[in-house]
């Protein structure tokens, strides 16, 4: 890591933080640089205080920093809130005409963005002006930015492109003309790095498409809407039926209907919506209907903090739905893992005819990160269903594996019933105690096969990921992480390693069926086990105890709706 | 009929002897038979209730889901496989009570399904509580001082929602009901058929006698395409209760929209890998 | 007005500048002030959405519950304390989408509350998806090929449900809206007031200009007590959109039923122990 | 226990099993005898196969037996299904004109009930005829029965009373005339035993009324409807608002609205309905709204076995609702405990402003048992809310105990907001991280107080209940039970004690906050811990492990929808 720069762009909702960040991030990516960008936004459309945190390096970056080298403050409040986060030698870019600054010191760089924008043609260009100035400050070649602007505004016509190019240039030159002496670091483009930049929502959505999703029904709810809109945007191209349901109850039940017809079906939601799906999830359990459910967590209870992050639904998802039935629960740690996990979720849900949950959270959904191009040959959408059936086909045939052959209507002359009651092999209502026992046992027999499937935990021991064949942990202190905390805990381990501490991370992507054997093997030698979670109760620690008897020695918890930072964790060990 | 009825189911039926549900079952079988449908291309979707048991009592595909939630899976089933004939068999509690919100929005979507409501004005399966269509004053264990809420008028509601096909029938007239169901199936888009169905065990007010005295067939002069007139007709409930097609209209179906967009996924098909790969370039 | 408005709230409002919600807030305050209500005897009940934030922006009691679920708590609040003035402030998504089933049954129950729907024909808070009242063809991120479902007509629906007071307003006309709200509060039983409310951030179709060109006030000759005529009027939506009281009717309220039965529990009261003891003899 | 007789009355739905049982049970109770009666019924209104199991003794009885001394078979099928359950010397009563019996042996007692009924006036009297014959067989004095008939049919008028009295006499005499030699045992009336006979639903409903319930909203669902109808039947008398909601979502939200207005509010439901309430329960969590939720369990998932019994929602209820919030979870073991527990649930829900769950099940709800008259002075409906508030009243004031003073509208000139978002002390939406932390911590601080409240587990060690002051378990083998399995496990302990085995039961009524200290103390000395549950996963065992680290040594599980018997448990140890 030869450089590691943090930028914060702060202002009100509606001021265009995202437009600035978009240009910046895309251009950095085109330069082969690694970026990591998190959005902190309020539950409102205009006003308030939002900000975007961007980290840039020539090596992969996995989390945000509390302080920043550069602050772009779009209003006075942003200066007040964030000026102390910029150390000496840092830069604070602001518009001297719209933003009041008390006693500016030499970190402050006034750029009259609004005036420059008006000069170039229109005040709405001020975001492009800012982007130009930031690029100049970072000493990034203007050419890539120009290329990006051309692509980005292609649909809007020549005039818009022209004006934005001008604005970019104006911002760039204004900076050079007035602040040439400013320079942070040697940012070197890594042009032969073939990177993609993707956020968690897109990674799950992209995975769903690669996993053969054919039907999505959902109801909008932050922070889950991103996955829904990503897939919906591609619906025509990928032959996907996408429907905005009237409520989450309809969403899950629509998905189950489509699943009955033979679709790879999914739904996306967040806390309150998940709760409304509880009964439908129980239906999936007894009907043995494959369905993929993405739950993007936010802090609760109820409406809670609608646009912020949390990991509070873990134990809930393990038990959601009345009655008992097996399920998959995944919690990927980074976009690449989310992509593959989603494909696996479709395949495994199909293979075992159980619901598969993917737990993400606001931090994960909205965070952009660069990654190597995903290898699309690694996983395929594979259906495990036979394609021919005899006329005495039994939907719920008792089998050794617990899995019955699954047919769809019109695959032959047979008929079948999918049923919400306890049922016979034919799907008809039964109250017979023995049949009931057989059906319960059949459903739970699947767990044996499910346990062996995709989803071993990742043991991160210093710079390298230990493959799952690595059978025993080596570190004295092991941090437990699940879901989105992969990155920040990984960087914590890196930091502590440099201090010669014997530390590792054990990250769980699959939480159910719980990888008991692996957890025990990796944790056996540890002197100290610390769980790192975005909730109050240390839920993963509870699950670990119930599943393995292993008790954690410490909990590092955060439940204020904001993501962890390495600094926060370090302060607590 | 038995011989030529491919939908006949051999097993036991658990409805009470004399229940109007038997008549509706016959009407459904008759309608489907007259349309030459094959059991394998028909899906009966239901929630929970006595009415909702019907899918178990016919030879056809069935999706017997949750109380109140018949319409959403019916949408999923039909939109994904538009070659299927999808019927929803539901109760007044199932469809107008627990499931009311889905009814509103299913009609708006206008997917091509036929919804048959066994309207016995009571909760049969759970032993006699008031349903959304129970008469004011009806005394039950959960309404010991009598029902106070205004009965839901499904016909007026459906007309206000501009439902393409709105009909009422009386279960006792099997041929008439079968014909309405047939028309409902033939209608492109959403068809709602509310069927007066005596519950001999729990509804001691709206009995065979009560319905028989009141139900009358709309005559040929009645024009179901006039929305305002149809609305006026829908308010008739008392000494006389009209049965027949009360309202008809036409608008684009959800099926047609999907066809227009060229969206028709196939079972067990893989996504086009080259297309999937091309998405990478957007990131 | 500020000085004489006891409902004025001092804190910050997070709506977008120019949003019609500000106007509705003023209208509500005006209506309550003109009725001499005290803040402590008013409860504002809402679900979730931009509209549903209103209870936070007035000095009054508030119950800000779940998305789509404003009506059930409003029932609980009002039935238990019938001295309260209960208003529901809700959005088109909140009330007609997620909460549709409660609307059906709340009207049937006819508890004495006033429901104010900020109908901006879009999901504002979640950034611009279609709502149940969005126009066919409207393009959003979740309807990239345009809305296909028929917009929900709340007025026609409410008339079909025989709602005691059904009105439409346009947020820009604050006095007119305030007067309708006042009438709604004065009505015994359920009052539904659907207010056309421009969302300046996400609805680029139904703008101030769009509504201003179309909204017209019903004249004095219009008779809102004729149900069939009101239904006909409710179908008017296009170049001309009528605003005013569209329908009125009368029937027993839930409140009156409770009064008749003598049911009026008091807070912090104990059950009568001798009566409780007498229950023992029944076992 | 000088006698212990089991009777099964079997036939189709609609044949009047309950009418026969009702006369029988009430008359036995009037004689001061202990009864225990369980209904096994199908999810249909007419036909099928239902039966009622009645046990009678001069000592308290707590469970059913698999075999029976007397079978009353109302149709041919009932003879086929149950004849083998009647040992030699037992009696099988049937109507020889309507019921076919292959090779009747000397257990069979033909009573022409239908013909006798017609003789007396009408075929519907055949149930009273049966009751008369059974009473004669049991050698119970006819007088009490006559008294009961008079009371029972009082509302229906003289003629009905007259006919039923005749029918009772006819059945009684017919038996004596034809089968005088039959006699089981010496049943001795215990006239000075002042007993009540009550089922689980009534006990909870009665408790709710005694606990000051003022508002109930619910949606019908077996097996929860009984509690709802019991309370609703008394609504006018006890000034209770009772409303059948349009769905369970409305039910819980109505209750929360009423709670806001100041009501002691409750709702009743079962599995699927509980799932639909999940979001509302989360709302109760963040709003800190008292509400009592009765969940009458039945086997799932989804519709499952609609009229049968199960204990499958335990872990679910501990976690139901997105986000994190404290709650009470109770699972009373017998009607008397249910009565007191329900009163406590109202008081504690009110005191801590958290939802309180009462978990029962179909077996518990529908089972009648005799008990000593409840002592109504033992528990009172006590509100912990202050009654005067200043004008700067803060609904969510931060306090040491975590509990804020709760006001209702119109208790003064102040106004307040109850809010589903994270909020300030004033109830206004906040996104402030520090306020969020304080509110989460405030809510969870309540747990400390809650832990100390009502609900220690019951350690049953032989004939006597060990008071909660009994600090250490003594038995080698401890059976764990929760909820409705109190009775059958208690009788199992009694049985094994007689065999000189060192056994005890530890029964949990309160499951959350989990009585950790007590559980550990009572289980410390045990060599063998066996959990007895009506589910597949041994859920209570999992909770015990997560909460205390103690692992069970054995699980005796039953998930066919039928209740345990002592015989079933004994076979598995
Ligand atoms: C979520 C849920 N709530 C309640 C029930 C219990 N339940 C089953 S059927 C029914 C009512 C049925 O009434 P209706 O739909 O009119 O059918 P009918 O039996 O009268 O034909 C109810 C309340 C349930 N199964 N699920
Ligand atoms: C159960 C649930 N689903 C979804 C959401 C997300 N959500 C919040 S507000 C809203 C739509 C609001 O639309 P509307 O009621 O029209 O109000 P507006 O913002 O337009 O005033 C949605 C979908 C939620 N909070 N809860
Ligand atoms: S209870 Fe009523 S609706 Fe149900 S089967 Fe019997 S008669 Fe029919
Ligand atoms: S998004 Fe629309 S509805 Fe919401 S505050 Fe802004 S303008 Fe108003
Ligand atoms: Mg019904
Ligand atoms: Mg809206």
PDB file of C-alpha atoms in Angstrom, chain A residues 26 29 195-198 202 206 209-210 212 214-215 230 234-247 249-250 253-254 256-258 260-263 279-280 283 287 373-374 376-377 380-383 385-387 408-421 427-429, chain B residues 9 38-43 47-48 53 55-67 69 71-84 98 101-103 105-106 109 125 254 258 260-273 275-283:
ATOM      1  CA  UNK A  26     -15.388   5.888 -11.814  1.00  0.00           C
ATOM      2  CA  UNK A  29     -11.374   2.912 -11.045  1.00  0.00           C
ATOM      3  CA  UNK A 195     -11.098  -3.731 -11.862  1.00  0.00           C
ATOM      4  CA  UNK A 196     -14.802  -3.489 -11.512  1.00  0.00           C
ATOM      5  CA  UNK A 197     -16.511  -1.248  -9.014  1.00  0.00           C
ATOM      6  CA  UNK A 198     -19.706  -2.558  -7.523  1.00  0.00           C
ATOM      7  CA  UNK A 202     -25.536  -4.692  -7.342  1.00  0.00           C
ATOM      8  CA  UNK A 206     -25.962  -9.444 -10.480  1.00  0.00           C
ATOM      9  CA  UNK A 209     -29.294 -12.776 -12.620  1.00  0.00           C
ATOM     10  CA  UNK A 210     -26.303 -15.083 -13.015  1.00  0.00           C
ATOM     11  CA  UNK A 212     -30.996 -17.683 -13.142  1.00  0.00           C
ATOM     12  CA  UNK A 214     -36.752 -15.497 -13.355  1.00  0.00           C
ATOM     13  CA  UNK A 215     -39.220 -13.878 -11.017  1.00  0.00           C
ATOM     14  CA  UNK A 230     -30.973  -3.509 -10.153  1.00  0.00           C
ATOM     15  CA  UNK A 234     -32.481  -5.847 -16.405  1.00  0.00           C
ATOM     16  CA  UNK A 235     -35.848  -7.623 -16.442  1.00  0.00           C
ATOM     17  CA  UNK A 236     -36.537  -7.337 -20.134  1.00  0.00           C
ATOM     18  CA  UNK A 237     -33.025  -8.252 -21.157  1.00  0.00           C
ATOM     19  CA  UNK A 238     -32.965 -11.329 -18.944  1.00  0.00           C
ATOM     20  CA  UNK A 239     -36.553 -12.465 -19.319  1.00  0.00           C
ATOM     21  CA  UNK A 240     -37.430 -11.827 -15.718  1.00  0.00           C
ATOM     22  CA  UNK A 241     -40.881 -11.067 -14.395  1.00  0.00           C
ATOM     23  CA  UNK A 242     -40.577  -8.236 -11.910  1.00  0.00           C
ATOM     24  CA  UNK A 243     -43.518  -6.948  -9.963  1.00  0.00           C
ATOM     25  CA  UNK A 244     -43.863  -4.369  -7.236  1.00  0.00           C
ATOM     26  CA  UNK A 245     -46.284  -6.027  -4.853  1.00  0.00           C
ATOM     27  CA  UNK A 246     -48.932  -4.210  -2.817  1.00  0.00           C
ATOM     28  CA  UNK A 247     -47.201  -5.334   0.381  1.00  0.00           C
ATOM     29  CA  UNK A 249     -47.126 -10.495   2.230  1.00  0.00           C
ATOM     30  CA  UNK A 250     -48.077 -10.434  -1.412  1.00  0.00           C
ATOM     31  CA  UNK A 253     -46.670 -15.312  -1.748  1.00  0.00           C
ATOM     32  CA  UNK A 254     -46.269 -14.222  -5.368  1.00  0.00           C
ATOM     33  CA  UNK A 256     -44.055 -18.907  -3.952  1.00  0.00           C
ATOM     34  CA  UNK A 257     -46.685 -19.078  -6.681  1.00  0.00           C
ATOM     35  CA  UNK A 258     -44.060 -18.472  -9.350  1.00  0.00           C
ATOM     36  CA  UNK A 260     -44.783 -23.525  -7.992  1.00  0.00           C
ATOM     37  CA  UNK A 261     -44.988 -22.800 -11.698  1.00  0.00           C
ATOM     38  CA  UNK A 262     -41.267 -23.543 -11.982  1.00  0.00           C
ATOM     39  CA  UNK A 263     -39.631 -20.157 -11.673  1.00  0.00           C
ATOM     40  CA  UNK A 279     -46.107 -16.504   7.543  1.00  0.00           C
ATOM     41  CA  UNK A 280     -45.203 -16.932   3.871  1.00  0.00           C
ATOM     42  CA  UNK A 283     -45.496 -21.718   3.948  1.00  0.00           C
ATOM     43  CA  UNK A 287     -44.640 -26.580   0.810  1.00  0.00           C
ATOM     44  CA  UNK A 373     -13.571  -8.970 -12.436  1.00  0.00           C
ATOM     45  CA  UNK A 374     -15.769 -11.829 -11.216  1.00  0.00           C
ATOM     46  CA  UNK A 376     -18.385 -16.064 -14.393  1.00  0.00           C
ATOM     47  CA  UNK A 377     -17.351 -19.586 -15.180  1.00  0.00           C
ATOM     48  CA  UNK A 380     -23.573 -21.755 -12.937  1.00  0.00           C
ATOM     49  CA  UNK A 381     -27.293 -21.652 -12.465  1.00  0.00           C
ATOM     50  CA  UNK A 382     -27.962 -25.364 -12.165  1.00  0.00           C
ATOM     51  CA  UNK A 383     -31.376 -26.815 -11.585  1.00  0.00           C
ATOM     52  CA  UNK A 385     -35.010 -30.984 -10.886  1.00  0.00           C
ATOM     53  CA  UNK A 386     -35.758 -33.931 -13.140  1.00  0.00           C
ATOM     54  CA  UNK A 387     -37.625 -33.125 -16.305  1.00  0.00           C
ATOM     55  CA  UNK A 408     -44.166 -28.117 -12.468  1.00  0.00           C
ATOM     56  CA  UNK A 409     -47.620 -28.009 -14.011  1.00  0.00           C
ATOM     57  CA  UNK A 410     -47.779 -29.130 -17.640  1.00  0.00           C
ATOM     58  CA  UNK A 411     -44.594 -31.172 -17.576  1.00  0.00           C
ATOM     59  CA  UNK A 412     -46.824 -34.124 -18.337  1.00  0.00           C
ATOM     60  CA  UNK A 413     -50.363 -35.326 -17.881  1.00  0.00           C
ATOM     61  CA  UNK A 414     -50.055 -35.663 -14.137  1.00  0.00           C
ATOM     62  CA  UNK A 415     -51.465 -33.234 -11.643  1.00  0.00           C
ATOM     63  CA  UNK A 416     -50.180 -32.390  -8.193  1.00  0.00           C
ATOM     64  CA  UNK A 417     -50.947 -30.287  -5.160  1.00  0.00           C
ATOM     65  CA  UNK A 418     -48.677 -28.068  -3.120  1.00  0.00           C
ATOM     66  CA  UNK A 419     -50.215 -27.761   0.313  1.00  0.00           C
ATOM     67  CA  UNK A 420     -49.905 -25.656   3.433  1.00  0.00           C
ATOM     68  CA  UNK A 421     -51.340 -28.310   5.748  1.00  0.00           C
ATOM     69  CA  UNK A 427     -50.022 -33.292  -1.208  1.00  0.00           C
ATOM     70  CA  UNK A 428     -53.448 -33.926   0.252  1.00  0.00           C
ATOM     71  CA  UNK A 429     -54.420 -32.751   3.724  1.00  0.00           C
TER      72      UNK A 429
ATOM     73  CA  UNK B   9     -61.768 -36.789  -7.498  1.00  0.00           C
ATOM     74  CA  UNK B  38     -57.329 -30.924 -19.219  1.00  0.00           C
ATOM     75  CA  UNK B  39     -56.673 -31.350 -15.486  1.00  0.00           C
ATOM     76  CA  UNK B  40     -52.931 -30.947 -16.039  1.00  0.00           C
ATOM     77  CA  UNK B  41     -53.339 -27.470 -17.492  1.00  0.00           C
ATOM     78  CA  UNK B  42     -55.564 -26.222 -14.699  1.00  0.00           C
ATOM     79  CA  UNK B  43     -54.375 -24.857 -11.356  1.00  0.00           C
ATOM     80  CA  UNK B  47     -56.276 -19.913   0.869  1.00  0.00           C
ATOM     81  CA  UNK B  48     -57.754 -21.519   3.981  1.00  0.00           C
ATOM     82  CA  UNK B  53     -60.441 -26.973   0.506  1.00  0.00           C
ATOM     83  CA  UNK B  55     -58.495 -27.839  -4.723  1.00  0.00           C
ATOM     84  CA  UNK B  56     -58.164 -31.062  -2.729  1.00  0.00           C
ATOM     85  CA  UNK B  57     -61.476 -32.303  -4.062  1.00  0.00           C
ATOM     86  CA  UNK B  58     -60.829 -32.134  -7.786  1.00  0.00           C
ATOM     87  CA  UNK B  59     -58.359 -33.817 -10.037  1.00  0.00           C
ATOM     88  CA  UNK B  60     -56.305 -30.824 -11.155  1.00  0.00           C
ATOM     89  CA  UNK B  61     -53.172 -29.062 -10.022  1.00  0.00           C
ATOM     90  CA  UNK B  62     -53.562 -27.247  -6.757  1.00  0.00           C
ATOM     91  CA  UNK B  63     -51.855 -24.643  -4.656  1.00  0.00           C
ATOM     92  CA  UNK B  64     -53.481 -24.585  -1.236  1.00  0.00           C
ATOM     93  CA  UNK B  65     -51.718 -21.743   0.517  1.00  0.00           C
ATOM     94  CA  UNK B  66     -52.409 -19.460   3.440  1.00  0.00           C
ATOM     95  CA  UNK B  67     -55.598 -17.959   4.761  1.00  0.00           C
ATOM     96  CA  UNK B  69     -53.375 -15.269   0.464  1.00  0.00           C
ATOM     97  CA  UNK B  71     -54.424 -14.125  -5.009  1.00  0.00           C
ATOM     98  CA  UNK B  72     -50.696 -13.422  -4.768  1.00  0.00           C
ATOM     99  CA  UNK B  73     -49.611 -16.994  -5.582  1.00  0.00           C
ATOM    100  CA  UNK B  74     -52.231 -17.077  -8.329  1.00  0.00           C
ATOM    101  CA  UNK B  75     -50.463 -14.066  -9.824  1.00  0.00           C
ATOM    102  CA  UNK B  76     -47.090 -15.777  -9.547  1.00  0.00           C
ATOM    103  CA  UNK B  77     -48.401 -19.008 -11.046  1.00  0.00           C
ATOM    104  CA  UNK B  78     -50.180 -17.420 -13.959  1.00  0.00           C
ATOM    105  CA  UNK B  79     -47.648 -14.748 -14.862  1.00  0.00           C
ATOM    106  CA  UNK B  80     -44.881 -17.317 -15.047  1.00  0.00           C
ATOM    107  CA  UNK B  81     -46.886 -19.864 -17.009  1.00  0.00           C
ATOM    108  CA  UNK B  82     -49.542 -18.100 -19.000  1.00  0.00           C
ATOM    109  CA  UNK B  83     -50.664 -21.323 -20.674  1.00  0.00           C
ATOM    110  CA  UNK B  84     -52.271 -22.400 -17.451  1.00  0.00           C
ATOM    111  CA  UNK B  98     -57.888 -11.462   5.605  1.00  0.00           C
ATOM    112  CA  UNK B 101     -55.719  -5.888   0.154  1.00  0.00           C
ATOM    113  CA  UNK B 102     -54.685  -8.474  -2.400  1.00  0.00           C
ATOM    114  CA  UNK B 103     -58.099  -8.295  -4.015  1.00  0.00           C
ATOM    115  CA  UNK B 105     -54.401  -4.856  -6.183  1.00  0.00           C
ATOM    116  CA  UNK B 106     -55.012  -8.058  -8.105  1.00  0.00           C
ATOM    117  CA  UNK B 109     -53.044  -5.691 -12.124  1.00  0.00           C
ATOM    118  CA  UNK B 125     -64.206 -23.678   9.080  1.00  0.00           C
ATOM    119  CA  UNK B 254     -51.048  -8.157 -17.221  1.00  0.00           C
ATOM    120  CA  UNK B 258     -45.692  -9.320 -20.507  1.00  0.00           C
ATOM    121  CA  UNK B 260     -45.693  -7.082 -25.375  1.00  0.00           C
ATOM    122  CA  UNK B 261     -42.409  -6.810 -23.464  1.00  0.00           C
ATOM    123  CA  UNK B 262     -41.454 -10.260 -24.672  1.00  0.00           C
ATOM    124  CA  UNK B 263     -41.029 -11.586 -21.158  1.00  0.00           C
ATOM    125  CA  UNK B 264     -41.768 -15.301 -20.995  1.00  0.00           C
ATOM    126  CA  UNK B 265     -39.245 -17.262 -18.957  1.00  0.00           C
ATOM    127  CA  UNK B 266     -38.993 -21.027 -19.327  1.00  0.00           C
ATOM    128  CA  UNK B 267     -38.576 -23.591 -16.580  1.00  0.00           C
ATOM    129  CA  UNK B 268     -35.157 -25.145 -16.077  1.00  0.00           C
ATOM    130  CA  UNK B 269     -33.544 -22.681 -18.456  1.00  0.00           C
ATOM    131  CA  UNK B 270     -30.140 -21.089 -17.939  1.00  0.00           C
ATOM    132  CA  UNK B 271     -29.495 -17.374 -18.271  1.00  0.00           C
ATOM    133  CA  UNK B 272     -27.593 -16.449 -21.429  1.00  0.00           C
ATOM    134  CA  UNK B 273     -23.979 -16.447 -20.250  1.00  0.00           C
ATOM    135  CA  UNK B 275     -25.342 -11.523 -21.817  1.00  0.00           C
ATOM    136  CA  UNK B 276     -24.513 -12.063 -18.169  1.00  0.00           C
ATOM    137  CA  UNK B 277     -20.855 -11.452 -18.955  1.00  0.00           C
ATOM    138  CA  UNK B 278     -21.664  -8.230 -20.718  1.00  0.00           C
ATOM    139  CA  UNK B 279     -23.085  -6.865 -17.452  1.00  0.00           C
ATOM    140  CA  UNK B 280     -19.579  -6.880 -16.025  1.00  0.00           C
ATOM    141  CA  UNK B 281     -18.630  -4.003 -18.259  1.00  0.00           C
ATOM    142  CA  UNK B 282     -21.195  -1.798 -16.541  1.00  0.00           C
ATOM    143  CA  UNK B 283     -19.382  -1.983 -13.228  1.00  0.00           C
TER     144      UNK B 283
END
